[in-house]
Coordinates of C-alpha atoms in Angstrom, one line a residue:
Chain X
M24 CA 13.5 -12.5 -9.2
S25 CA 12.0 -11.0 -6.2
L26 CA 11.9 -13.0 -3.1
Y27 CA 8.4 -13.4 -3.0
T28 CA 7.9 -14.7 -6.3
G29 CA 6.6 -18.3 -6.5
K30 CA 5.5 -18.6 -2.8
T31 CA 2.2 -20.4 -1.6
I32 CA 0.8 -18.1 1.4
T33 CA -2.6 -19.1 3.3
L34 CA -4.8 -16.5 4.3
C35 CA -7.4 -16.0 6.7
E36 CA -10.4 -14.3 6.2
V37 CA -11.0 -12.2 9.2
G38 CA -14.1 -9.8 7.7
P39 CA -16.4 -11.6 9.8
R40 CA -15.1 -11.3 12.7
D41 CA -12.6 -8.3 13.1
G42 CA -14.5 -6.5 10.7
L43 CA -18.3 -6.9 11.2
Q44 CA -17.4 -6.3 14.7
N45 CA -16.6 -3.3 14.3
E46 CA -19.5 -2.1 12.0
Q47 CA -22.6 0.0 13.1
K48 CA -24.8 -2.3 11.2
I49 CA -25.5 -5.3 12.4
L50 CA -26.0 -8.3 9.3
S51 CA -28.1 -11.0 9.8
T52 CA -26.9 -14.2 11.3
D53 CA -28.1 -15.8 7.5
E54 CA -26.0 -12.6 5.9
K55 CA -22.8 -13.6 7.8
V56 CA -23.2 -17.5 7.1
C57 CA -23.7 -16.6 3.3
L58 CA -20.6 -14.3 3.5
I59 CA -18.4 -16.6 5.4
E60 CA -19.5 -19.7 2.8
R61 CA -19.0 -17.6 -0.4
A62 CA -15.3 -16.8 1.4
V63 CA -14.7 -20.8 1.6
S64 CA -16.0 -21.6 -1.9
S65 CA -13.5 -18.6 -3.7
G66 CA -10.5 -20.8 -1.8
F67 CA -10.4 -19.7 1.6
K68 CA -9.2 -22.3 4.0
V69 CA -9.2 -20.6 7.6
V70 CA -11.9 -18.2 8.5
E71 CA -12.3 -16.4 11.3
V72 CA -16.1 -16.5 11.9
G73 CA -16.4 -14.8 15.0
S74 CA -15.9 -14.2 18.9
F75 CA -17.6 -15.6 22.2
M76 CA -17.5 -12.5 24.0
S77 CA -20.3 -10.5 26.0
P78 CA -23.1 -9.9 23.8
K79 CA -23.2 -6.3 25.8
A80 CA -19.9 -5.8 25.1
V81 CA -19.7 -7.0 21.1
P82 CA -23.6 -7.2 20.1
Q83 CA -22.3 -7.1 16.4
M84 CA -20.8 -10.9 17.5
A85 CA -23.7 -11.9 19.7
D86 CA -24.8 -14.3 16.9
T87 CA -21.9 -16.2 16.8
D88 CA -22.8 -19.7 18.2
E89 CA -25.7 -19.6 15.8
V90 CA -23.5 -19.0 12.5
F91 CA -21.4 -22.0 14.0
R92 CA -24.7 -24.0 13.8
R93 CA -26.1 -22.9 10.4
L94 CA -22.9 -23.0 8.5
T95 CA -22.3 -25.5 6.1
K96 CA -18.9 -26.6 6.7
A97 CA -16.5 -27.7 3.9
P98 CA -14.1 -30.3 4.6
G99 CA -10.4 -29.1 5.1
V100 CA -11.3 -25.7 6.0
E101 CA -10.5 -24.5 9.6
Y102 CA -13.8 -22.0 11.2
R103 CA -11.9 -20.5 14.0
A104 CA -13.2 -17.9 16.8
L105 CA -12.3 -15.3 19.5
I106 CA -12.7 -16.3 23.2
A107 CA -11.7 -14.4 26.1
N108 CA -12.3 -16.8 28.9
M109 CA -14.0 -19.9 30.0
K110 CA -17.6 -19.0 29.6
G111 CA -16.4 -18.2 25.9
L112 CA -14.7 -21.9 25.7
E113 CA -18.0 -23.5 26.3
R114 CA -20.7 -21.6 23.8
A115 CA -17.4 -22.6 21.4
A116 CA -17.8 -26.2 22.6
D117 CA -21.5 -26.2 22.5
C118 CA -21.6 -24.6 18.8
G119 CA -19.4 -27.1 16.9
C120 CA -16.4 -24.2 17.1
V121 CA -13.4 -26.2 17.5
K122 CA -10.7 -23.5 16.4
T123 CA -10.1 -20.7 19.4
K124 CA -8.2 -17.9 19.4
L125 CA -7.2 -16.3 22.7
N126 CA -5.6 -12.3 22.8
V127 CA -3.5 -10.4 24.6
S128 CA -2.4 -7.1 24.2
A129 CA 1.6 -6.1 23.8
S130 CA 1.1 -3.1 26.0
E131 CA 2.5 -3.0 29.5
T132 CA 1.2 0.5 30.1
H133 CA -2.7 -0.6 28.8
N134 CA -2.6 -4.0 30.7
L135 CA -1.0 -2.8 34.1
K136 CA -3.3 -0.2 34.1
N137 CA -6.7 -2.1 33.2
L138 CA -5.6 -5.7 34.3
N139 CA -2.7 -5.0 37.4
C140 CA -0.5 -7.3 35.7
T141 CA 2.1 -7.8 32.8
P142 CA 0.5 -9.2 29.5
A143 CA 2.9 -12.2 30.0
E144 CA 1.1 -12.7 33.3
S145 CA -2.2 -12.1 31.5
V146 CA -1.5 -15.2 29.2
A147 CA -0.3 -17.3 32.3
R148 CA -4.0 -17.0 33.3
F149 CA -5.1 -18.3 30.2
A150 CA -3.6 -22.3 31.2
P151 CA -6.7 -23.3 32.6
I152 CA -8.8 -21.9 29.3
V153 CA -6.0 -24.2 27.4
E154 CA -5.9 -27.1 29.5
A155 CA -10.0 -27.1 29.7
A156 CA -10.3 -26.9 25.4
K157 CA -7.5 -30.0 25.1
E158 CA -10.4 -32.3 27.4
K159 CA -12.8 -30.8 25.0
K160 CA -10.6 -31.4 21.8
I161 CA -10.8 -27.8 21.0
E162 CA -7.4 -26.3 19.3
V163 CA -6.5 -22.9 20.8
S164 CA -4.1 -20.2 19.3
G165 CA -3.1 -17.1 20.5
S166 CA -2.9 -13.6 19.2
I167 CA -0.2 -10.9 20.4
S168 CA -2.5 -7.1 19.7
M169 CA 0.1 -4.2 19.4
A170 CA 3.0 -6.4 18.3
F171 CA 4.9 -3.5 16.2
G172 CA 3.4 -0.7 18.0
S173 CA 0.9 1.0 20.6
P174 CA -0.8 4.0 21.0
W175 CA -0.1 3.7 24.9
D176 CA 3.7 3.3 24.7
S177 CA 6.1 4.9 22.7
E178 CA 7.6 1.4 21.9
I179 CA 6.8 -2.2 22.3
P180 CA 10.6 -3.8 22.9
V181 CA 10.7 -7.1 20.8
S182 CA 11.6 -8.8 24.5
T183 CA 7.9 -7.9 25.8
V184 CA 6.5 -10.0 22.6
C185 CA 8.9 -12.6 23.3
S186 CA 7.9 -12.6 27.0
I187 CA 4.5 -13.1 25.8
I188 CA 5.5 -15.9 23.3
D189 CA 7.2 -17.6 26.1
A190 CA 4.2 -17.6 28.1
Y191 CA 2.0 -18.6 25.5
L192 CA 4.7 -21.6 24.8
A193 CA 4.2 -22.3 28.7
A194 CA 0.5 -22.5 28.9
G195 CA 0.6 -25.1 25.5
V196 CA -0.2 -22.8 22.6
T197 CA 2.0 -22.7 19.7
E198 CA 0.1 -21.2 17.0
I199 CA 0.4 -17.5 17.2
S200 CA -0.7 -14.3 15.8
L201 CA 1.0 -10.9 15.8
S202 CA -1.2 -8.1 15.0
D203 CA -1.2 -4.8 14.2
A204 CA -4.9 -3.3 14.7
S205 CA -3.5 -0.1 15.2
G206 CA -1.6 -0.1 11.9
Q207 CA 1.7 1.1 13.0
A208 CA 4.2 -1.3 11.5
Y209 CA 6.5 -0.7 8.7
P210 CA 8.0 -3.2 6.2
G211 CA 11.3 -2.7 7.3
Q212 CA 10.2 -3.7 11.2
V213 CA 8.3 -6.2 9.9
Y214 CA 11.3 -7.9 8.3
D215 CA 13.1 -7.3 11.1
I216 CA 10.8 -9.1 14.0
C217 CA 9.6 -11.8 11.4
E218 CA 13.3 -13.1 11.1
E219 CA 14.2 -12.8 14.7
M220 CA 10.8 -14.5 15.6
K221 CA 11.6 -17.5 13.3
K222 CA 14.9 -17.7 14.6
R223 CA 14.2 -18.1 18.2
Y224 CA 10.4 -20.1 18.2
P225 CA 11.0 -22.6 15.2
E226 CA 8.4 -24.5 16.7
V227 CA 6.0 -21.8 16.4
K228 CA 3.3 -21.7 13.7
F229 CA 2.8 -17.8 13.0
W230 CA 0.1 -15.7 11.6
L231 CA 0.6 -12.0 10.9
H232 CA -2.3 -9.6 11.2
F233 CA -1.9 -5.7 9.2
H234 CA -4.4 -2.9 9.3
N235 CA -4.2 -1.0 6.0
T236 CA -4.3 2.6 8.3
R237 CA -1.3 4.0 6.5
G238 CA -1.4 2.4 3.3
L239 CA 1.0 -0.3 4.4
G240 CA -1.3 -3.4 4.7
I241 CA 0.6 -5.3 1.6
A242 CA 3.9 -3.9 1.5
N243 CA 3.9 -5.1 5.0
I244 CA 2.6 -8.7 4.0
L245 CA 5.3 -8.8 1.3
A246 CA 8.3 -8.1 4.1
G247 CA 6.7 -11.0 6.2
I248 CA 6.7 -13.3 3.2
E249 CA 10.4 -12.0 1.9
A250 CA 10.9 -13.1 5.9
G251 CA 9.6 -16.5 5.3
F252 CA 6.1 -16.1 7.0
T253 CA 3.4 -17.5 5.3
N254 CA 0.1 -16.9 7.1
F255 CA -1.6 -13.9 7.0
D256 CA -5.1 -12.1 7.9
S257 CA -7.3 -9.7 5.4
A258 CA -10.9 -9.0 5.5
F259 CA -13.3 -8.9 3.1
A260 CA -14.0 -5.4 1.6
G261 CA -10.9 -3.9 4.0
V262 CA -13.7 -3.7 6.6
G263 CA -12.8 -3.4 10.0
G264 CA -10.9 -0.9 13.0
C265 CA -9.8 -1.0 16.2
P266 CA -11.9 0.3 19.0
F267 CA -9.2 2.3 20.8
V268 CA -7.3 3.9 18.1
P269 CA -8.8 7.2 16.4
G270 CA -8.4 6.5 12.5
A271 CA -7.4 2.9 12.6
T272 CA -10.0 1.9 10.4
G273 CA -9.7 -0.8 8.0
N274 CA -8.0 -4.6 7.9
V275 CA -6.2 -4.9 4.9
A276 CA -8.8 -5.9 2.0
S277 CA -8.8 -9.6 1.1
E278 CA -9.2 -9.1 -2.3
D279 CA -6.7 -6.4 -2.9
V280 CA -4.0 -9.1 -1.0
V281 CA -4.9 -11.6 -3.6
H282 CA -4.6 -9.3 -6.4
A283 CA -1.7 -8.2 -5.1
M284 CA -0.1 -12.0 -4.5
K285 CA -1.6 -12.9 -8.1
G286 CA 0.5 -9.7 -9.4
C287 CA 3.5 -11.0 -7.8
G288 CA 3.6 -14.9 -8.4
V289 CA 2.6 -15.5 -4.8
H290 CA -0.2 -18.2 -4.7
T291 CA -3.1 -18.0 -2.3
G292 CA -5.3 -20.7 -3.6
I293 CA -8.1 -17.7 -3.8
D294 CA -10.0 -16.7 -7.1
L295 CA -9.8 -13.4 -7.2
D296 CA -13.2 -12.3 -9.1
M297 CA -15.0 -14.1 -6.2
A298 CA -13.4 -12.6 -3.7
I299 CA -14.3 -9.1 -5.3
E300 CA -17.3 -10.0 -5.6
T301 CA -17.8 -11.3 -1.9
A302 CA -16.3 -7.8 -1.1
R303 CA -19.0 -5.9 -3.5
R304 CA -22.0 -7.6 -1.4
V305 CA -20.0 -6.8 2.2
A306 CA -20.0 -3.1 0.9
E307 CA -23.5 -3.3 -0.1
A308 CA -24.3 -4.8 3.2
V309 CA -22.5 -2.8 5.7
G310 CA -23.7 0.1 3.6
H311 CA -20.7 2.4 2.8
P312 CA -17.6 2.5 1.0
T313 CA -14.7 0.7 2.1
D314 CA -10.7 0.6 1.5
S315 CA -10.9 -1.9 -1.1
S316 CA -8.9 -0.9 -4.3
M317 CA -10.5 -3.6 -6.0
L318 CA -13.7 -2.0 -5.5
R319 CA -12.6 1.4 -6.5
A320 CA -10.5 0.7 -9.7
G321 CA -10.8 -2.7 -10.5
R322 CA -8.3 -5.3 -11.7
A323 CA -4.9 -4.4 -13.3
D324 CA -5.0 -7.2 -15.5
R325 CA -8.6 -6.3 -16.3
I326 CA -8.6 -2.5 -17.4
L327 CA -9.1 -3.6 -21.1
L328 CA -11.8 -6.2 -20.5
R329 CA -13.8 -3.3 -18.5
K330 CA -13.3 -0.9 -21.7
E331 CA -14.9 -3.2 -23.7
Chain C
M778 CA 17.7 -6.7 8.1
S779 CA 15.3 -6.2 5.2
L780 CA 16.7 -5.1 1.4
Y781 CA 16.2 -1.6 2.0
T782 CA 17.1 -0.4 5.6
G783 CA 19.7 2.1 5.6
K784 CA 19.6 3.1 2.0
T785 CA 19.1 6.5 0.7
I786 CA 16.8 7.7 -2.0
T787 CA 15.4 10.6 -4.1
L788 CA 12.0 11.7 -3.9
C789 CA 11.1 14.2 -7.1
E790 CA 7.7 16.2 -6.3
V791 CA 5.4 15.9 -9.0
G792 CA 2.2 17.2 -7.6
P793 CA 2.6 20.5 -9.1
R794 CA 2.7 19.1 -12.5
D795 CA 1.1 15.4 -12.5
G796 CA -0.8 16.0 -9.6
L797 CA -2.5 19.6 -10.2
Q798 CA -2.8 18.4 -14.0
N799 CA -5.4 16.4 -13.1
E800 CA -7.5 18.4 -10.9
Q801 CA -10.9 20.6 -11.8
K802 CA -9.8 23.6 -9.9
I803 CA -7.2 25.7 -11.3
L804 CA -4.4 27.2 -8.5
S805 CA -3.1 30.6 -8.7
T806 CA 0.2 31.1 -10.0
D807 CA 1.0 32.2 -6.6
E808 CA -0.3 29.1 -5.1
K809 CA 1.7 27.6 -7.0
V810 CA 4.6 28.9 -6.5
C811 CA 4.3 28.6 -2.4
L812 CA 3.6 24.9 -2.6
I813 CA 7.0 24.6 -4.8
E814 CA 8.8 26.5 -2.0
R815 CA 7.2 24.7 0.7
A816 CA 8.4 21.1 -0.9
V817 CA 11.7 22.7 -1.4
S818 CA 12.1 23.7 2.2
S819 CA 10.6 20.3 3.6
G820 CA 13.9 18.8 1.4
F821 CA 13.1 18.2 -2.1
K822 CA 15.7 18.4 -4.3
V823 CA 13.9 17.9 -7.4
V824 CA 10.7 19.0 -8.1
E825 CA 8.5 19.0 -11.5
V826 CA 6.9 22.5 -11.7
G827 CA 4.7 21.9 -14.6
S828 CA 4.8 21.7 -18.3
F829 CA 4.7 23.4 -21.5
M830 CA 2.1 22.0 -23.6
S831 CA -1.0 23.8 -25.5
P832 CA -3.2 25.8 -22.6
K833 CA -6.1 24.4 -24.6
A834 CA -5.0 20.9 -23.9
V835 CA -4.3 21.2 -20.5
P836 CA -5.5 24.8 -19.2
Q837 CA -4.2 23.6 -15.5
M838 CA -0.7 24.0 -16.7
A839 CA -0.9 27.1 -18.9
D840 CA 0.7 29.6 -16.4
T841 CA 4.1 27.0 -16.0
D842 CA 6.3 29.8 -17.7
E843 CA 4.9 32.3 -14.8
V844 CA 5.7 29.7 -11.8
F845 CA 8.9 29.3 -13.1
R846 CA 9.7 33.1 -13.6
R847 CA 8.0 34.2 -9.9
L848 CA 10.0 30.9 -8.3
T849 CA 12.6 31.6 -5.7
K850 CA 15.2 28.8 -7.1
A851 CA 17.0 27.2 -4.1
P852 CA 20.4 25.8 -4.7
G853 CA 21.3 22.5 -5.6
V854 CA 17.2 22.0 -6.3
E855 CA 16.4 20.8 -10.0
Y856 CA 13.1 22.4 -11.3
R857 CA 12.1 20.2 -14.3
A858 CA 9.2 20.7 -16.8
L859 CA 7.6 18.6 -19.2
I860 CA 7.9 19.3 -23.1
A861 CA 6.6 17.8 -26.3
N862 CA 7.7 19.6 -28.6
M863 CA 9.9 22.5 -30.0
K864 CA 7.8 24.6 -29.2
G865 CA 8.1 23.6 -25.4
L866 CA 11.8 23.6 -25.0
E867 CA 11.2 27.6 -26.3
R868 CA 8.7 28.6 -23.6
A869 CA 11.5 26.6 -21.4
A870 CA 14.4 28.8 -22.5
D871 CA 12.2 31.8 -22.0
C872 CA 11.0 31.4 -18.6
G873 CA 14.8 30.2 -17.1
C874 CA 13.5 26.3 -17.0
V875 CA 17.0 24.3 -17.2
K876 CA 15.4 20.6 -17.3
T877 CA 12.9 19.2 -19.4
K878 CA 11.3 15.7 -19.8
L879 CA 10.1 14.5 -22.9
N880 CA 7.4 11.5 -23.0
V881 CA 6.3 8.7 -24.8
S882 CA 3.8 5.9 -24.0
A883 CA 4.9 2.6 -24.4
S884 CA 1.9 1.1 -26.0
E885 CA 2.3 0.1 -29.5
T886 CA -1.3 0.1 -30.3
H887 CA -2.3 3.5 -28.6
N888 CA 0.9 4.7 -30.7
L889 CA 0.4 3.1 -33.9
K890 CA -3.4 4.4 -33.8
N891 CA -2.7 7.8 -32.8
L892 CA 0.3 8.5 -34.5
N893 CA 1.2 5.6 -37.1
C894 CA 4.6 5.0 -35.4
T895 CA 6.1 2.7 -32.8
P896 CA 6.5 4.1 -29.8
A897 CA 10.5 3.7 -30.5
E898 CA 10.0 5.6 -33.8
S899 CA 8.1 8.7 -31.5
V900 CA 11.0 9.2 -29.6
A901 CA 13.6 9.1 -32.4
R902 CA 11.4 12.3 -33.6
F903 CA 12.8 13.7 -30.3
A904 CA 16.1 14.0 -31.4
P905 CA 16.0 17.5 -33.0
I906 CA 14.9 18.4 -29.9
V907 CA 17.5 16.9 -27.5
E908 CA 20.1 18.6 -30.1
A909 CA 18.2 22.0 -29.6
A910 CA 18.2 21.7 -25.8
K911 CA 21.9 21.4 -25.7
E912 CA 22.5 24.9 -27.6
K913 CA 20.5 26.0 -25.0
K914 CA 22.1 24.1 -22.3
I915 CA 18.9 22.9 -21.7
E916 CA 18.9 19.3 -20.0
V917 CA 16.4 16.5 -21.4
S918 CA 15.6 13.5 -19.8
G919 CA 13.0 10.9 -21.0
S920 CA 9.4 9.3 -19.8
I921 CA 8.1 6.0 -20.6
S922 CA 4.6 6.2 -19.3
M923 CA 2.7 2.7 -19.4
A924 CA 5.9 1.1 -18.9
F925 CA 4.7 -1.9 -16.9
G926 CA 0.9 -2.2 -18.4
S927 CA -1.6 -0.5 -20.3
P928 CA -5.0 -0.5 -21.1
W929 CA -4.8 -0.7 -24.6
D930 CA -2.2 -3.7 -24.7
S931 CA -2.7 -7.1 -23.0
E932 CA 1.0 -6.7 -21.9
I933 CA 3.6 -4.4 -22.5
P934 CA 6.6 -6.7 -23.2
V935 CA 9.8 -5.9 -22.0
S936 CA 11.4 -5.5 -25.1
T937 CA 9.3 -3.0 -26.1
V938 CA 10.5 -0.7 -23.1
C939 CA 14.0 -1.8 -23.9
S940 CA 13.4 -0.5 -28.1
I941 CA 12.2 3.3 -26.4
I942 CA 15.5 3.1 -23.9
D943 CA 17.8 2.5 -26.9
A944 CA 15.8 4.9 -29.1
Y945 CA 16.2 7.4 -25.9
L946 CA 19.6 6.9 -25.7
A947 CA 20.4 7.3 -29.6
A948 CA 18.8 10.7 -29.4
G949 CA 21.5 11.5 -26.3
V950 CA 18.8 11.2 -23.4
T951 CA 20.1 9.0 -20.3
E952 CA 18.0 9.5 -17.7
I953 CA 14.9 7.8 -18.2
S954 CA 11.8 7.2 -16.1
L955 CA 9.6 4.6 -16.2
S956 CA 6.0 5.1 -15.2
D957 CA 3.2 3.6 -14.0
A958 CA 0.2 6.1 -14.6
S959 CA -2.6 3.3 -14.9
G960 CA -1.7 2.1 -11.9
Q961 CA -1.0 -1.6 -13.4
A962 CA 2.3 -2.2 -11.9
Y963 CA 2.8 -5.0 -9.3
P964 CA 5.9 -5.4 -6.6
G965 CA 7.1 -8.7 -8.2
Q966 CA 7.1 -7.0 -11.4
V967 CA 8.9 -3.9 -10.6
Y968 CA 11.3 -5.8 -8.8
D969 CA 12.3 -8.5 -12.1
I970 CA 12.1 -5.1 -14.5
C971 CA 14.3 -2.7 -12.3
E972 CA 16.9 -6.0 -12.2
E973 CA 17.0 -6.5 -16.1
M974 CA 17.3 -2.3 -16.7
K975 CA 20.2 -2.4 -14.1
K976 CA 21.8 -5.2 -16.2
R977 CA 21.0 -3.8 -19.5
Y978 CA 21.4 -0.1 -18.9
P979 CA 24.2 0.9 -16.2
E980 CA 24.7 4.1 -17.7
V981 CA 21.1 5.4 -17.4
K982 CA 19.8 7.4 -14.4
F983 CA 16.4 5.7 -13.7
W984 CA 13.6 7.0 -12.5
L985 CA 10.5 5.0 -11.4
H986 CA 7.1 6.7 -11.1
F987 CA 3.7 5.0 -9.5
H988 CA -0.2 5.7 -8.8
N989 CA -1.8 4.4 -5.5
T990 CA -4.6 3.0 -7.7
R991 CA -4.3 -0.2 -6.2
G992 CA -2.7 0.5 -3.2
L993 CA 0.9 -1.3 -4.2
G994 CA 2.6 2.4 -4.5
I995 CA 4.5 2.0 -1.9
A996 CA 5.6 -1.7 -2.3
N997 CA 6.0 -1.1 -5.8
I998 CA 8.8 1.7 -4.5
L999 CA 10.2 -0.7 -1.8
A1000 CA 10.5 -3.5 -4.6
G1001 CA 12.4 -0.7 -6.8
I1002 CA 14.8 -0.1 -3.7
E1003 CA 15.3 -3.8 -3.3
A1004 CA 16.3 -4.0 -7.0
G1005 CA 18.7 -1.3 -6.4
F1006 CA 16.9 1.6 -7.9
T1007 CA 17.2 5.1 -6.0
N1008 CA 14.8 7.8 -8.1
F1009 CA 11.1 7.8 -7.5
D1010 CA 8.1 10.5 -8.3
S1011 CA 5.2 11.4 -5.5
A1012 CA 3.0 13.9 -5.1
F1013 CA 1.8 15.8 -2.3
A1014 CA -1.1 14.7 -0.9
G1015 CA -1.3 11.8 -3.2
V1016 CA -3.4 13.7 -6.0
G1017 CA -3.1 13.2 -9.8
G1018 CA -4.5 10.6 -11.8
C1019 CA -4.5 9.3 -15.6
P1020 CA -6.8 10.9 -18.1
F1021 CA -7.0 7.8 -20.0
V1022 CA -7.8 5.7 -17.5
P1023 CA -11.0 5.0 -15.5
G1024 CA -10.4 4.5 -11.7
A1025 CA -6.4 5.5 -12.0
T1026 CA -6.7 8.5 -9.6
G1027 CA -3.7 9.1 -7.5
N1028 CA 0.1 9.5 -7.6
V1029 CA 1.4 7.6 -4.4
A1030 CA 1.5 10.3 -1.9
S1031 CA 4.5 12.5 -0.8
E1032 CA 4.0 12.3 2.7
D1033 CA 3.0 9.0 3.0
V1034 CA 6.1 7.8 1.7
V1035 CA 8.2 9.9 3.3
H1036 CA 6.5 8.1 6.5
A1037 CA 6.8 4.8 4.8
M1038 CA 10.7 5.5 4.5
K1039 CA 11.0 6.9 7.5
G1040 CA 9.9 3.8 9.3
C1041 CA 12.0 1.4 7.3
G1042 CA 14.8 3.4 7.7
V1043 CA 15.4 4.5 4.4
H1044 CA 16.8 7.7 4.1
T1045 CA 14.9 10.8 2.1
G1046 CA 16.1 14.2 3.6
I1047 CA 12.6 15.1 3.4
D1048 CA 10.7 16.7 6.5
L1049 CA 8.1 14.4 7.3
D1050 CA 5.8 16.7 9.3
M1051 CA 6.5 19.9 6.6
A1052 CA 5.4 16.9 4.1
I1053 CA 2.2 16.9 6.3
E1054 CA 2.0 20.3 6.2
T1055 CA 1.8 21.0 2.7
A1056 CA -0.4 17.9 1.7
R1057 CA -2.8 19.5 4.2
R1058 CA -2.5 23.0 2.1
V1059 CA -3.1 21.1 -1.2
A1060 CA -6.0 19.2 0.1
E1061 CA -7.6 22.5 1.3
A1062 CA -6.7 24.1 -2.3
V1063 CA -7.8 21.6 -4.5
G1064 CA -11.3 21.6 -2.2
H1065 CA -11.9 17.9 -1.9
P1066 CA -10.2 14.9 0.4
T1067 CA -7.2 12.9 -1.5
D1068 CA -5.6 9.3 -0.9
S1069 CA -3.4 10.4 1.8
S1070 CA -3.0 8.0 4.7
M1071 CA -0.8 10.6 6.5
L1072 CA -4.0 13.5 6.1
R1073 CA -6.4 10.4 7.4
A1074 CA -4.6 8.7 10.3
G1075 CA -1.5 10.6 10.8
R1076 CA 1.9 9.3 11.3
A1077 CA 2.1 6.1 13.2
D1078 CA 4.4 7.2 15.7
R1079 CA 2.5 10.1 17.0
I1080 CA -0.2 8.3 18.2
L1081 CA 0.8 9.3 21.6
L1082 CA 0.9 12.8 21.1
R1083 CA -2.2 12.9 19.2
K1084 CA -4.0 11.6 21.9
E1085 CA -2.7 14.2 24.7

């Protein structure tokens, strides 16, 4: 039997944030609320709702506060948002967001050029935010983008990723996402890094975040599962991209992941038909075809039904 | 370390046959010869050149005889073609094709409706062809389409696949391809079936043939490698489809497979840049974008170079 069959994983629907923030068309607050509530109805227990960044920098996410206020929050579901600074934390507190995520890029080149410090030093500067969040009873997780490769560096040494994780741990963050927004991760590499991480950091709750830029989104998730990881991001309809990386469009599509996992006997707790219907509405809302094989070809186990 | 890292696989370039036979535009004989010779130059040791079917049924392959005559055949490279009957075998013999492939669908429903016999009975009828081929010193391999799922059946029992393999073995065919032209295979299923096949038929040289209809082409190949299989089909630029199955377009793209394998430390012996350039020429020749992540986004390890 394959190394993934019978396992259970948790998916976070990151479409509302990492997907929609890369779309030209800005959805209305009600459209966003409706899609998030649908994702939760279909079985998602974790959703990345939006981000509390400067509305000038990311206009698509300017109404994240209002989305949080209008959402009917289901019990047992985690609604998280990205923050970058103290101002973001305050906005989170004001609108009832109790789970946040900080981000740093693993690219030393990029970080040194823009912030004149290493990624680990960037993370150390997050400490006061984590401290303030504790007082507000807001959870803080961390993410590391370019953890598997970077457009600014010939490679990202695992030691760099470890130094960032160490900095997160020193700041009091124990839930960490390894992200491949540039779509450069390979399944073999994912397996090796995950094995290493599990050994080094048994206390960390890890997430993996893959884009399908080079057709490896699901293969990378399966490699992560084989290495014992259980938490993965995906985005409805496969929306998304990476502002710095040409051609890096598309988070791995939630409905494609749910379909593949179902077929492999991996439990996600998510209703596939509902996920496909959500994706259909997302593609309609953004107004263009997206990288979703379920929207193109439908369920492999429903060809018969589709012919009738 | 992952279960595939360090392994060596053989890819067959099936684009000239399974890809181009599904294209509206018919390429010229010289275009085909040129693309096949390029594929071989890039490192492919096995190529599916065309098929000897009725030119009325498959006009795209009407010139397969002429393609064989014009090809400069490289030593150590296998040039194979699909045949369906004695007439096809004779055409193969006449143009210097020394490796052929027969095909049967694993769908009992489909077979009973069209031929009034089971798939295994169909294969038994191939025996005289295999016999005649021996005299002509032409090798015969077999393939089983819909081996992982079928649009005509709710499922394809493994016992059906085994009965077809038994029939092939009885007819003297020991090289067998399990094909998923309808794009219904899942990695977990691939792993399980491959394990079963290896145990039951250690004497068979197996091939796996996947389409990327539901984004699982490469994940399915990795599952096959994990289960110990080493021979896989792929098609330049991801051209292809399945005439019976709506939405089932696209063999898994050769250049995407070579890229993924390279990144996973799996040896293919194929030059990635040459494979990408071949794919670019194929997409240009067929005149429409194809399902190739390399043509869309380029090599993950070349983002730096592309920015310069």
